mmCIF file of C-alpha atoms and ligand atoms in Angstrom:
data_model
loop_
_atom_site.group_PDB
_atom_site.id
_atom_site.type_symbol
_atom_site.label_atom_id
_atom_site.label_comp_id
_atom_site.label_asym_id
_atom_site.label_seq_id
_atom_site.Cartn_x
_atom_site.Cartn_y
_atom_site.Cartn_z
ATOM 1 C CA ALA L 130 226.771 -183.391 54.178
ATOM 2 C CA SER L 131 224.211 -185.034 56.488
ATOM 3 C CA THR L 132 221.393 -184.852 53.856
ATOM 4 C CA ALA L 133 223.617 -186.448 51.256
ATOM 5 C CA ALA L 134 224.270 -189.287 53.625
ATOM 6 C CA THR L 135 220.532 -190.006 54.067
ATOM 7 C CA SER L 136 219.646 -189.832 50.305
ATOM 8 C CA VAL L 137 220.916 -193.297 49.646
ATOM 9 C CA SER L 138 219.246 -193.665 46.226
ATOM 10 C CA ILE L 139 220.862 -190.528 44.757
ATOM 11 C CA SER L 140 224.459 -191.047 43.909
ATOM 12 C CA GLY L 141 225.120 -187.770 42.091
ATOM 13 C CA ASP L 142 223.865 -184.225 41.840
ATOM 14 C CA ILE L 143 220.105 -184.004 41.070
ATOM 15 C CA SER L 144 220.755 -181.277 38.483
ATOM 16 C CA SER L 145 222.728 -183.731 36.378
ATOM 17 C CA GLN L 146 219.574 -185.710 35.569
ATOM 18 C CA LEU L 147 218.231 -184.378 32.246
ATOM 19 C CA HIS L 148 216.906 -187.369 30.319
ATOM 20 C CA GLY L 149 213.517 -187.367 32.031
ATOM 21 C CA GLY L 150 212.824 -183.970 30.501
ATOM 22 C CA TYR L 151 212.925 -185.265 26.944
ATOM 23 C CA SER L 152 212.154 -188.953 26.997
ATOM 24 C CA HIS L 153 208.765 -188.524 25.317
ATOM 25 C CA PRO L 154 208.380 -187.101 21.775
ATOM 26 C CA LEU L 155 206.021 -184.396 23.025
ATOM 27 C CA ALA L 156 208.447 -183.413 25.771
ATOM 28 C CA ARG L 157 211.185 -183.223 23.109
ATOM 29 C CA SER L 158 209.076 -180.809 21.085
ATOM 30 C CA TRP L 159 208.728 -178.604 24.182
ATOM 31 C CA GLN L 160 212.502 -178.079 24.203
ATOM 32 C CA ALA L 161 212.392 -175.850 21.096
ATOM 33 C CA GLU L 162 211.598 -172.171 21.409
ATOM 34 C CA ARG L 163 209.957 -172.245 17.979
ATOM 35 C CA GLN L 164 208.281 -175.237 16.346
ATOM 36 C CA LEU L 165 208.426 -175.458 12.573
ATOM 37 C CA THR L 166 204.916 -174.939 11.193
ATOM 38 C CA LYS L 167 203.571 -174.651 7.660
ATOM 39 C CA SER L 168 202.863 -170.942 8.091
ATOM 40 C CA MET L 169 206.603 -170.243 8.517
ATOM 41 C CA LEU L 170 207.474 -171.605 5.094
ATOM 42 C CA ILE L 171 207.790 -169.692 1.824
ATOM 43 C CA TYR L 172 208.141 -171.720 -1.379
ATOM 44 C CA PRO L 173 210.264 -170.283 -4.245
ATOM 45 C CA VAL L 174 208.509 -170.583 -7.623
ATOM 46 C CA PHE L 175 210.202 -170.013 -10.989
ATOM 47 C CA ILE L 176 207.932 -168.767 -13.781
ATOM 48 C CA THR L 177 209.154 -168.687 -17.381
ATOM 49 C CA ASP L 178 207.832 -166.635 -20.300
ATOM 50 C CA ARG L 179 206.818 -169.769 -22.216
ATOM 51 C CA PRO L 180 203.230 -170.383 -21.052
ATOM 52 C CA ASP L 181 203.181 -174.160 -21.424
ATOM 53 C CA ASP L 182 206.624 -174.817 -19.964
ATOM 54 C CA GLU L 183 206.987 -177.417 -17.275
ATOM 55 C CA GLU L 184 210.527 -178.683 -16.917
ATOM 56 C CA LEU L 185 212.588 -180.082 -14.108
ATOM 57 C CA ILE L 186 215.535 -177.875 -13.129
ATOM 58 C CA ALA L 187 218.681 -179.984 -13.450
ATOM 59 C CA SER L 188 220.591 -178.043 -10.792
ATOM 60 C CA LEU L 189 217.732 -178.218 -8.258
ATOM 61 C CA PRO L 190 216.561 -181.818 -7.920
ATOM 62 C CA GLY L 191 212.784 -182.098 -7.835
ATOM 63 C CA GLN L 192 212.159 -178.396 -8.564
ATOM 64 C CA LYS L 193 210.425 -177.209 -11.733
ATOM 65 C CA ARG L 194 210.280 -174.110 -13.877
ATOM 66 C CA VAL L 195 206.748 -173.529 -15.089
ATOM 67 C CA GLY L 196 204.976 -171.278 -17.568
ATOM 68 C CA LEU L 197 201.863 -169.301 -16.643
ATOM 69 C CA ASN L 198 199.513 -172.070 -17.801
ATOM 70 C CA LYS L 199 201.169 -174.552 -15.440
ATOM 71 C CA LEU L 200 201.186 -172.360 -12.362
ATOM 72 C CA VAL L 201 197.768 -173.343 -11.033
ATOM 73 C CA PRO L 202 198.395 -177.080 -11.615
ATOM 74 C CA LEU L 203 201.724 -176.738 -9.754
ATOM 75 C CA LEU L 204 200.229 -174.942 -6.770
ATOM 76 C CA THR L 205 196.827 -176.619 -6.425
ATOM 77 C CA PRO L 206 198.034 -179.773 -4.617
ATOM 78 C CA LEU L 207 200.389 -177.725 -2.449
ATOM 79 C CA VAL L 208 197.694 -175.277 -1.363
ATOM 80 C CA ALA L 209 195.481 -178.272 -0.551
ATOM 81 C CA LYS L 210 198.232 -179.528 1.767
ATOM 82 C CA GLY L 211 198.535 -176.196 3.543
ATOM 83 C CA LEU L 212 200.922 -174.051 1.501
ATOM 84 C CA LYS L 213 200.581 -170.484 2.787
ATOM 85 C CA SER L 214 203.122 -168.472 0.843
ATOM 86 C CA VAL L 215 205.247 -168.354 -2.314
ATOM 87 C CA MET L 216 208.199 -166.278 -3.531
ATOM 88 C CA LEU L 217 207.965 -165.573 -7.266
ATOM 89 C CA PHE L 218 210.945 -165.407 -9.632
ATOM 90 C CA GLY L 219 210.636 -164.567 -13.315
ATOM 91 C CA VAL L 220 212.708 -166.473 -15.863
ATOM 92 C CA PRO L 221 212.693 -164.767 -19.275
ATOM 93 C CA LEU L 222 213.827 -167.196 -21.959
ATOM 94 C CA ALA L 223 212.879 -165.319 -25.140
ATOM 95 C CA PRO L 224 216.083 -164.372 -27.000
ATOM 96 C CA THR L 225 215.113 -160.681 -27.037
ATOM 97 C CA ALA L 226 213.992 -160.570 -23.406
ATOM 98 C CA LYS L 227 217.167 -159.126 -21.877
ATOM 99 C CA ASP L 228 218.623 -155.628 -22.141
ATOM 100 C CA ALA L 229 220.866 -153.258 -20.197
ATOM 101 C CA LEU L 230 217.964 -151.854 -18.147
ATOM 102 C CA GLY L 231 216.174 -155.109 -17.356
ATOM 103 C CA THR L 232 213.074 -153.790 -19.100
ATOM 104 C CA ALA L 233 211.304 -157.153 -18.965
ATOM 105 C CA ALA L 234 211.264 -157.158 -15.136
ATOM 106 C CA ASP L 235 208.052 -155.143 -14.970
ATOM 107 C CA ASP L 236 206.551 -156.063 -18.322
ATOM 108 C CA PRO L 237 202.803 -156.072 -17.587
ATOM 109 C CA ASN L 238 202.507 -159.206 -19.712
ATOM 110 C CA GLY L 239 205.610 -160.826 -18.209
ATOM 111 C CA PRO L 240 205.661 -163.924 -16.011
ATOM 112 C CA VAL L 241 205.790 -162.225 -12.605
ATOM 113 C CA ILE L 242 203.017 -159.668 -13.062
ATOM 114 C CA GLN L 243 200.777 -162.150 -14.857
ATOM 115 C CA GLY L 244 201.709 -164.793 -12.281
ATOM 116 C CA ILE L 245 200.588 -162.495 -9.453
ATOM 117 C CA ARG L 246 197.230 -161.949 -11.146
ATOM 118 C CA ILE L 247 196.677 -165.656 -11.792
ATOM 119 C CA ILE L 248 197.592 -166.654 -8.229
ATOM 120 C CA ARG L 249 195.479 -163.917 -6.636
ATOM 121 C CA LYS L 250 192.483 -165.152 -8.587
ATOM 122 C CA ALA L 251 193.005 -168.895 -8.160
ATOM 123 C CA PHE L 252 194.257 -168.866 -4.546
ATOM 124 C CA PRO L 253 192.945 -165.711 -2.850
ATOM 125 C CA ARG L 254 194.432 -166.689 0.517
ATOM 126 C CA LEU L 255 197.943 -167.496 -0.691
ATOM 127 C CA PHE L 256 200.479 -164.845 0.386
ATOM 128 C CA ILE L 257 202.546 -163.695 -2.600
ATOM 129 C CA ASN L 258 206.120 -162.530 -2.083
ATOM 130 C CA THR L 259 207.982 -161.229 -5.117
ATOM 131 C CA ASP L 260 211.751 -161.235 -5.444
ATOM 132 C CA VAL L 261 212.634 -157.837 -6.875
ATOM 133 C CA CYS L 262 215.844 -157.755 -8.883
ATOM 134 C CA LEU L 263 217.133 -157.083 -12.367
ATOM 135 C CA CYS L 264 219.710 -159.863 -12.793
ATOM 136 C CA GLU L 265 217.266 -162.252 -14.475
ATOM 137 C CA TYR L 266 216.398 -159.505 -16.968
ATOM 138 C CA THR L 267 219.648 -157.689 -17.701
ATOM 139 C CA SER L 268 221.815 -158.644 -20.668
ATOM 140 C CA HIS L 269 224.904 -158.526 -18.406
ATOM 141 C CA GLY L 270 223.261 -160.486 -15.572
ATOM 142 C CA HIS L 271 224.098 -157.998 -12.807
ATOM 143 C CA CYS L 272 221.576 -156.847 -10.197
ATOM 144 C CA GLY L 273 221.200 -153.272 -11.416
ATOM 145 C CA ILE L 274 222.070 -150.735 -14.080
ATOM 146 C CA LEU L 275 225.761 -150.338 -14.781
ATOM 147 C CA HIS L 276 228.254 -147.495 -15.234
ATOM 148 C CA GLU L 277 230.504 -147.665 -18.301
ATOM 149 C CA ASP L 278 233.202 -149.308 -16.161
ATOM 150 C CA GLY L 279 230.878 -152.183 -15.253
ATOM 151 C CA SER L 280 230.210 -151.094 -11.663
ATOM 152 C CA LEU L 281 226.657 -150.559 -10.401
ATOM 153 C CA ASN L 282 225.132 -147.142 -10.924
ATOM 154 C CA ASN L 283 223.455 -146.945 -7.543
ATOM 155 C CA GLN L 284 221.058 -144.076 -8.252
ATOM 156 C CA LEU L 285 219.749 -145.415 -11.560
ATOM 157 C CA SER L 286 219.523 -148.912 -10.101
ATOM 158 C CA VAL L 287 217.533 -147.759 -7.066
ATOM 159 C CA ASP L 288 215.152 -145.763 -9.270
ATOM 160 C CA ARG L 289 214.586 -148.752 -11.516
ATOM 161 C CA ILE L 290 214.344 -151.393 -8.747
ATOM 162 C CA SER L 291 211.805 -149.294 -6.853
ATOM 163 C CA ASP L 292 209.715 -148.935 -10.024
ATOM 164 C CA VAL L 293 209.748 -152.704 -10.484
ATOM 165 C CA ALA L 294 208.730 -153.204 -6.837
ATOM 166 C CA MET L 295 205.842 -150.767 -7.352
ATOM 167 C CA ALA L 296 204.674 -152.629 -10.440
ATOM 168 C CA TYR L 297 204.554 -155.912 -8.497
ATOM 169 C CA ALA L 298 202.805 -154.264 -5.547
ATOM 170 C CA GLU L 299 200.245 -152.620 -7.801
ATOM 171 C CA ALA L 300 199.606 -155.926 -9.565
ATOM 172 C CA GLY L 301 198.632 -157.377 -6.184
ATOM 173 C CA ALA L 302 201.774 -158.810 -4.576
ATOM 174 C CA HIS L 303 201.432 -158.927 -0.777
ATOM 175 C CA CYS L 304 205.171 -158.511 -0.357
ATOM 176 C CA VAL L 305 208.023 -157.006 -2.330
ATOM 177 C CA ALA L 306 211.470 -158.354 -1.480
ATOM 178 C CA PRO L 307 214.375 -156.567 -3.141
ATOM 179 C CA SER L 308 217.401 -158.866 -3.463
ATOM 180 C CA ASP L 309 219.606 -156.516 -5.497
ATOM 181 C CA MET L 310 221.653 -155.031 -2.619
ATOM 182 C CA ASN L 311 221.835 -151.496 -4.003
ATOM 183 C CA ASP L 312 222.222 -148.934 -1.212
ATOM 184 C CA GLY L 313 219.060 -147.064 -0.285
ATOM 185 C CA ARG L 314 216.528 -149.197 -2.126
ATOM 186 C CA ILE L 315 214.431 -149.924 0.951
ATOM 187 C CA ARG L 316 213.851 -146.235 1.599
ATOM 188 C CA ALA L 317 213.090 -145.576 -2.076
ATOM 189 C CA ILE L 318 210.540 -148.396 -2.245
ATOM 190 C CA LYS L 319 208.897 -147.403 1.047
ATOM 191 C CA LEU L 320 208.551 -143.799 -0.123
ATOM 192 C CA LYS L 321 206.976 -144.852 -3.422
ATOM 193 C CA LEU L 322 204.570 -147.200 -1.616
ATOM 194 C CA ILE L 323 203.535 -144.343 0.686
ATOM 195 C CA GLU L 324 203.166 -141.924 -2.200
ATOM 196 C CA ALA L 325 200.959 -144.390 -4.094
ATOM 197 C CA GLY L 326 198.809 -144.909 -1.004
ATOM 198 C CA ILE L 327 199.490 -148.651 -0.779
ATOM 199 C CA ALA L 328 202.132 -148.789 1.966
ATOM 200 C CA HIS L 329 199.504 -150.076 4.403
ATOM 201 C CA ARG L 330 198.859 -153.239 2.389
ATOM 202 C CA VAL L 331 202.306 -154.177 1.101
ATOM 203 C CA LEU L 332 204.977 -155.833 3.212
ATOM 204 C CA LEU L 333 208.546 -154.786 2.487
ATOM 205 C CA MET L 334 210.999 -157.623 3.074
ATOM 206 C CA SER L 335 214.633 -156.698 2.710
ATOM 207 C CA TYR L 336 217.318 -159.125 1.669
ATOM 208 C CA SER L 337 219.438 -157.193 4.176
ATOM 209 C CA ALA L 338 222.263 -159.584 4.931
ATOM 210 C CA LYS L 339 222.866 -161.287 1.621
ATOM 211 C CA PHE L 340 226.344 -162.765 1.343
ATOM 212 C CA SER L 341 228.314 -163.436 -1.812
ATOM 213 C CA GLY L 342 229.710 -166.872 -2.497
ATOM 214 C CA CYS L 343 229.100 -170.073 -4.377
ATOM 215 C CA LEU L 344 225.790 -171.114 -2.852
ATOM 216 C CA TYR L 345 223.573 -169.367 -5.423
ATOM 217 C CA GLY L 346 224.994 -171.348 -8.357
ATOM 218 C CA PRO L 347 222.048 -173.720 -8.860
ATOM 219 C CA PHE L 348 219.614 -170.790 -8.687
ATOM 220 C CA ARG L 349 221.511 -168.812 -11.298
ATOM 221 C CA GLU L 350 221.381 -171.816 -13.583
ATOM 222 C CA ALA L 351 217.645 -172.135 -12.939
ATOM 223 C CA ALA L 352 216.955 -168.438 -13.450
ATOM 224 C CA GLY L 353 219.516 -167.839 -16.189
ATOM 225 C CA SER L 354 221.147 -165.058 -14.185
ATOM 226 C CA VAL L 355 224.859 -165.910 -14.251
ATOM 227 C CA PRO L 356 226.711 -162.571 -14.728
ATOM 228 C CA SER L 357 228.315 -162.333 -18.174
ATOM 229 C CA PHE L 358 231.448 -160.779 -16.616
ATOM 230 C CA GLY L 359 232.833 -160.245 -13.121
ATOM 231 C CA ASP L 360 230.973 -161.299 -9.978
ATOM 232 C CA ARG L 361 228.711 -159.828 -7.303
ATOM 233 C CA ARG L 362 231.336 -159.244 -4.611
ATOM 234 C CA CYS L 363 231.105 -155.463 -4.781
ATOM 235 C CA TYR L 364 227.454 -155.481 -3.747
ATOM 236 C CA GLN L 365 226.759 -158.768 -1.948
ATOM 237 C CA LEU L 366 228.445 -158.988 1.462
ATOM 238 C CA PRO L 367 231.846 -160.617 2.031
ATOM 239 C CA PRO L 368 231.413 -163.906 3.952
ATOM 240 C CA GLY L 369 233.462 -162.675 6.894
ATOM 241 C CA GLY L 370 231.549 -159.413 7.191
ATOM 242 C CA ARG L 371 229.547 -159.870 10.359
ATOM 243 C CA GLY L 372 229.793 -156.215 11.331
ATOM 244 C CA LEU L 373 228.847 -155.117 7.836
ATOM 245 C CA ALA L 374 225.782 -157.370 8.003
ATOM 246 C CA ARG L 375 224.768 -155.830 11.315
ATOM 247 C CA ARG L 376 225.104 -152.352 9.783
ATOM 248 C CA ALA L 377 223.053 -153.359 6.724
ATOM 249 C CA ILE L 378 220.313 -154.799 8.964
ATOM 250 C CA THR L 379 220.243 -151.689 11.145
ATOM 251 C CA ARG L 380 220.139 -149.473 8.065
ATOM 252 C CA ASP L 381 217.292 -151.382 6.403
ATOM 253 C CA ILE L 382 215.190 -151.318 9.571
ATOM 254 C CA GLY L 383 215.732 -147.557 9.669
ATOM 255 C CA GLU L 384 214.720 -147.270 6.018
ATOM 256 C CA GLY L 385 211.381 -148.959 6.645
ATOM 257 C CA ALA L 386 211.810 -152.713 6.144
ATOM 258 C CA ASP L 387 208.999 -154.759 7.711
ATOM 259 C CA VAL L 388 210.960 -158.020 7.628
ATOM 260 C CA ILE L 389 214.693 -158.537 7.369
ATOM 261 C CA MET L 390 216.253 -161.521 5.691
ATOM 262 C CA VAL L 391 219.525 -163.368 6.072
ATOM 263 C CA LYS L 392 220.841 -165.445 3.176
ATOM 264 C CA PRO L 393 222.300 -168.075 2.863
ATOM 265 C CA ALA L 394 221.004 -169.605 6.090
ATOM 266 C CA SER L 395 222.992 -172.535 7.503
ATOM 267 C CA GLN L 396 226.410 -170.995 6.857
ATOM 268 C CA TYR L 397 225.267 -167.738 8.517
ATOM 269 C CA LEU L 398 223.470 -168.800 11.690
ATOM 270 C CA ASP L 399 225.362 -166.194 13.719
ATOM 271 C CA ILE L 400 224.009 -163.510 11.388
ATOM 272 C CA ILE L 401 220.447 -164.811 11.844
ATOM 273 C CA SER L 402 221.008 -164.546 15.572
ATOM 274 C CA ASP L 403 222.373 -161.003 15.137
ATOM 275 C CA ALA L 404 219.359 -160.091 12.980
ATOM 276 C CA LYS L 405 216.988 -161.297 15.681
ATOM 277 C CA ASP L 406 218.953 -159.316 18.244
ATOM 278 C CA ILE L 407 219.018 -156.101 16.208
ATOM 279 C CA GLY L 408 215.467 -156.566 14.916
ATOM 280 C CA LYS L 409 214.001 -157.629 18.254
ATOM 281 C CA ASP L 410 210.567 -156.366 17.343
ATOM 282 C CA MET L 411 210.295 -157.712 13.840
ATOM 283 C CA PRO L 412 210.149 -161.039 12.029
ATOM 284 C CA VAL L 413 213.428 -162.390 10.674
ATOM 285 C CA ALA L 414 213.436 -164.467 7.499
ATOM 286 C CA ALA L 415 216.181 -166.855 6.441
ATOM 287 C CA TYR L 416 216.636 -168.195 2.918
ATOM 288 C CA GLN L 417 217.965 -171.740 2.720
ATOM 289 C CA VAL L 418 219.350 -171.140 -0.748
ATOM 290 C CA SER L 419 219.730 -173.304 -3.818
ATOM 291 C CA GLY L 420 223.272 -174.464 -2.991
ATOM 292 C CA GLU L 421 222.295 -175.507 0.520
ATOM 293 C CA TYR L 422 219.347 -177.463 -0.887
ATOM 294 C CA ALA L 423 221.432 -179.041 -3.660
ATOM 295 C CA MET L 424 224.136 -180.078 -1.175
ATOM 296 C CA ILE L 425 221.589 -181.831 1.024
ATOM 297 C CA CYS L 426 220.039 -183.555 -2.009
ATOM 298 C CA ALA L 427 223.452 -184.700 -3.232
ATOM 299 C CA ALA L 428 224.599 -185.955 0.151
ATOM 300 C CA ALA L 429 221.322 -187.786 0.773
ATOM 301 C CA LYS L 430 221.547 -189.369 -2.661
ATOM 302 C CA ALA L 431 225.096 -190.473 -1.905
ATOM 303 C CA GLY L 432 223.883 -192.145 1.263
ATOM 304 C CA VAL L 433 225.610 -189.747 3.651
ATOM 305 C CA PHE L 434 222.405 -189.176 5.603
ATOM 306 C CA ASP L 435 218.636 -189.399 5.354
ATOM 307 C CA ARG L 436 217.103 -186.562 3.320
ATOM 308 C CA LYS L 437 214.124 -185.918 5.585
ATOM 309 C CA THR L 438 216.201 -186.017 8.759
ATOM 310 C CA MET L 439 218.620 -183.430 7.352
ATOM 311 C CA ALA L 440 215.803 -181.260 5.992
ATOM 312 C CA PHE L 441 214.474 -181.051 9.546
ATOM 313 C CA GLU L 442 217.856 -180.750 11.235
ATOM 314 C CA SER L 443 218.996 -177.875 9.014
ATOM 315 C CA THR L 444 215.661 -176.058 9.290
ATOM 316 C CA GLU L 445 215.518 -176.477 13.058
ATOM 317 C CA GLY L 446 219.012 -174.990 13.261
ATOM 318 C CA ILE L 447 217.795 -171.993 11.285
ATOM 319 C CA LEU L 448 214.817 -171.541 13.619
ATOM 320 C CA ARG L 449 216.984 -171.985 16.724
ATOM 321 C CA ALA L 450 219.290 -169.219 15.488
ATOM 322 C CA GLY L 451 216.296 -166.878 15.500
ATOM 323 C CA ALA L 452 214.405 -167.085 12.206
ATOM 324 C CA ASN L 453 210.612 -166.822 12.167
ATOM 325 C CA ILE L 454 210.237 -167.402 8.430
ATOM 326 C CA VAL L 455 212.144 -169.886 6.247
ATOM 327 C CA ILE L 456 212.289 -169.696 2.469
ATOM 328 C CA SER L 457 212.829 -173.308 1.514
ATOM 329 C CA TYR L 458 212.884 -175.592 -1.518
ATOM 330 C CA PHE L 459 211.848 -178.365 0.879
ATOM 331 C CA THR L 460 208.466 -176.683 1.408
ATOM 332 C CA PRO L 461 206.439 -179.203 -0.668
ATOM 333 C CA GLU L 462 207.973 -182.051 1.330
ATOM 334 C CA PHE L 463 207.439 -180.298 4.664
ATOM 335 C CA LEU L 464 203.756 -179.965 3.751
ATOM 336 C CA ASP L 465 203.662 -183.776 3.714
ATOM 337 C CA TRP L 466 205.854 -184.189 6.763
ATOM 338 C CA LEU L 467 204.280 -181.613 9.093
ATOM 339 C CA GLU L 468 200.872 -181.879 10.722
ATOM 340 C CA THR L 469 200.261 -178.153 11.152
HETATM 341 C C1 PBG N 751 218.445 -162.469 -7.365
HETATM 342 C C2 PBG N 751 218.413 -163.584 -6.377
HETATM 343 C C3 PBG N 751 219.325 -164.618 -6.198
HETATM 344 C C4 PBG N 751 218.800 -165.440 -5.207
HETATM 345 C C5 PBG N 751 217.606 -164.867 -4.778
HETATM 346 N N1 PBG N 751 217.386 -163.727 -5.507
HETATM 347 C C6 PBG N 751 220.600 -164.919 -6.926
HETATM 348 C C7 PBG N 751 221.750 -164.035 -6.777
HETATM 349 O O1 PBG N 751 221.718 -163.014 -6.099
HETATM 350 O O2 PBG N 751 222.748 -164.339 -7.431
HETATM 351 C C8 PBG N 751 219.420 -166.706 -4.724
HETATM 352 C C9 PBG N 751 218.454 -167.778 -4.316
HETATM 353 C C10 PBG N 751 219.040 -169.151 -4.246
HETATM 354 O O3 PBG N 751 220.236 -169.381 -4.482
HETATM 355 O O4 PBG N 751 218.262 -170.067 -3.944
HETATM 356 N N2 PBG N 751 219.298 -161.432 -7.006
HETATM 357 ZN ZN1 ZN N 752 219.942 -160.031 -8.639
#
């Protein structure tokens, strides 16, 4: 009581004074555990089977689908600005391209395998992630091979998905990232990588906690992967399933995943935090998916907020929750906005 009486200039508790700690922009940047840098960003790239294609994707403002001949022109300015990593998606448009087994997924002349070869040659330092799934290539649009009743045949799907992953890895992908959600695919892929003697040079990123819902709509339009019947709720996680997500993450780490992913991102920040907690010793990736991106574009266009401010705010939320890697359609813009 006597000290308080002599400190005439201090009216309240000293610990209540916080503003001095973040009055300068540099001091504000010190408040974040993780700063967004260019090396954290992965840019999704859609490659069609029509070599000269270059068309804007209506559902994803500003994003393009390109053919193999337009891949280098698309990436050259981005690599010059510091792009470090891409995630490749194949978009087969030929009328005969789809069948019940998703045969086109690992066509050696198809867009993904040829895309890997072109990128490796043109940009030797660019890290190539490949989304591994069948839904873009199956006639029914589901993420695997089906039983007669329309449900996923897990064993056949895992065999096929792991073959596709091997084909991408052998073509030179640095990372294979299965997004299909079949049980046991991480183990199957890891075993095949080991058997082929390439496990030491291929990163296995699992879409571990991938939730079902409406946020993949713009992507499915872009990739032509809307299921022809039913939905994906029997293999993608139910939105309320936090415990299920934790079990899937734990399982995939046990099966040999090198990186675990949570998707969508902003609606599942608690899951990103859980992933970081469960996978303490590994990088956690978060995918800010097509619907999240399209929502921000639409709201910015409607004048609800500033596009750049929300791109940062949403991404910083994803980092704060625990992500080390962000797969983002804003990547080209961040390359302009970020210094490092
Ligand atoms: C393929 C796949 C999807 C996405 C990534 N890989 C679509 C889906 O599962 O329906 C979604 C990406 C996005 O929405 O941006 N399985
Ligand atoms: Zn799929």
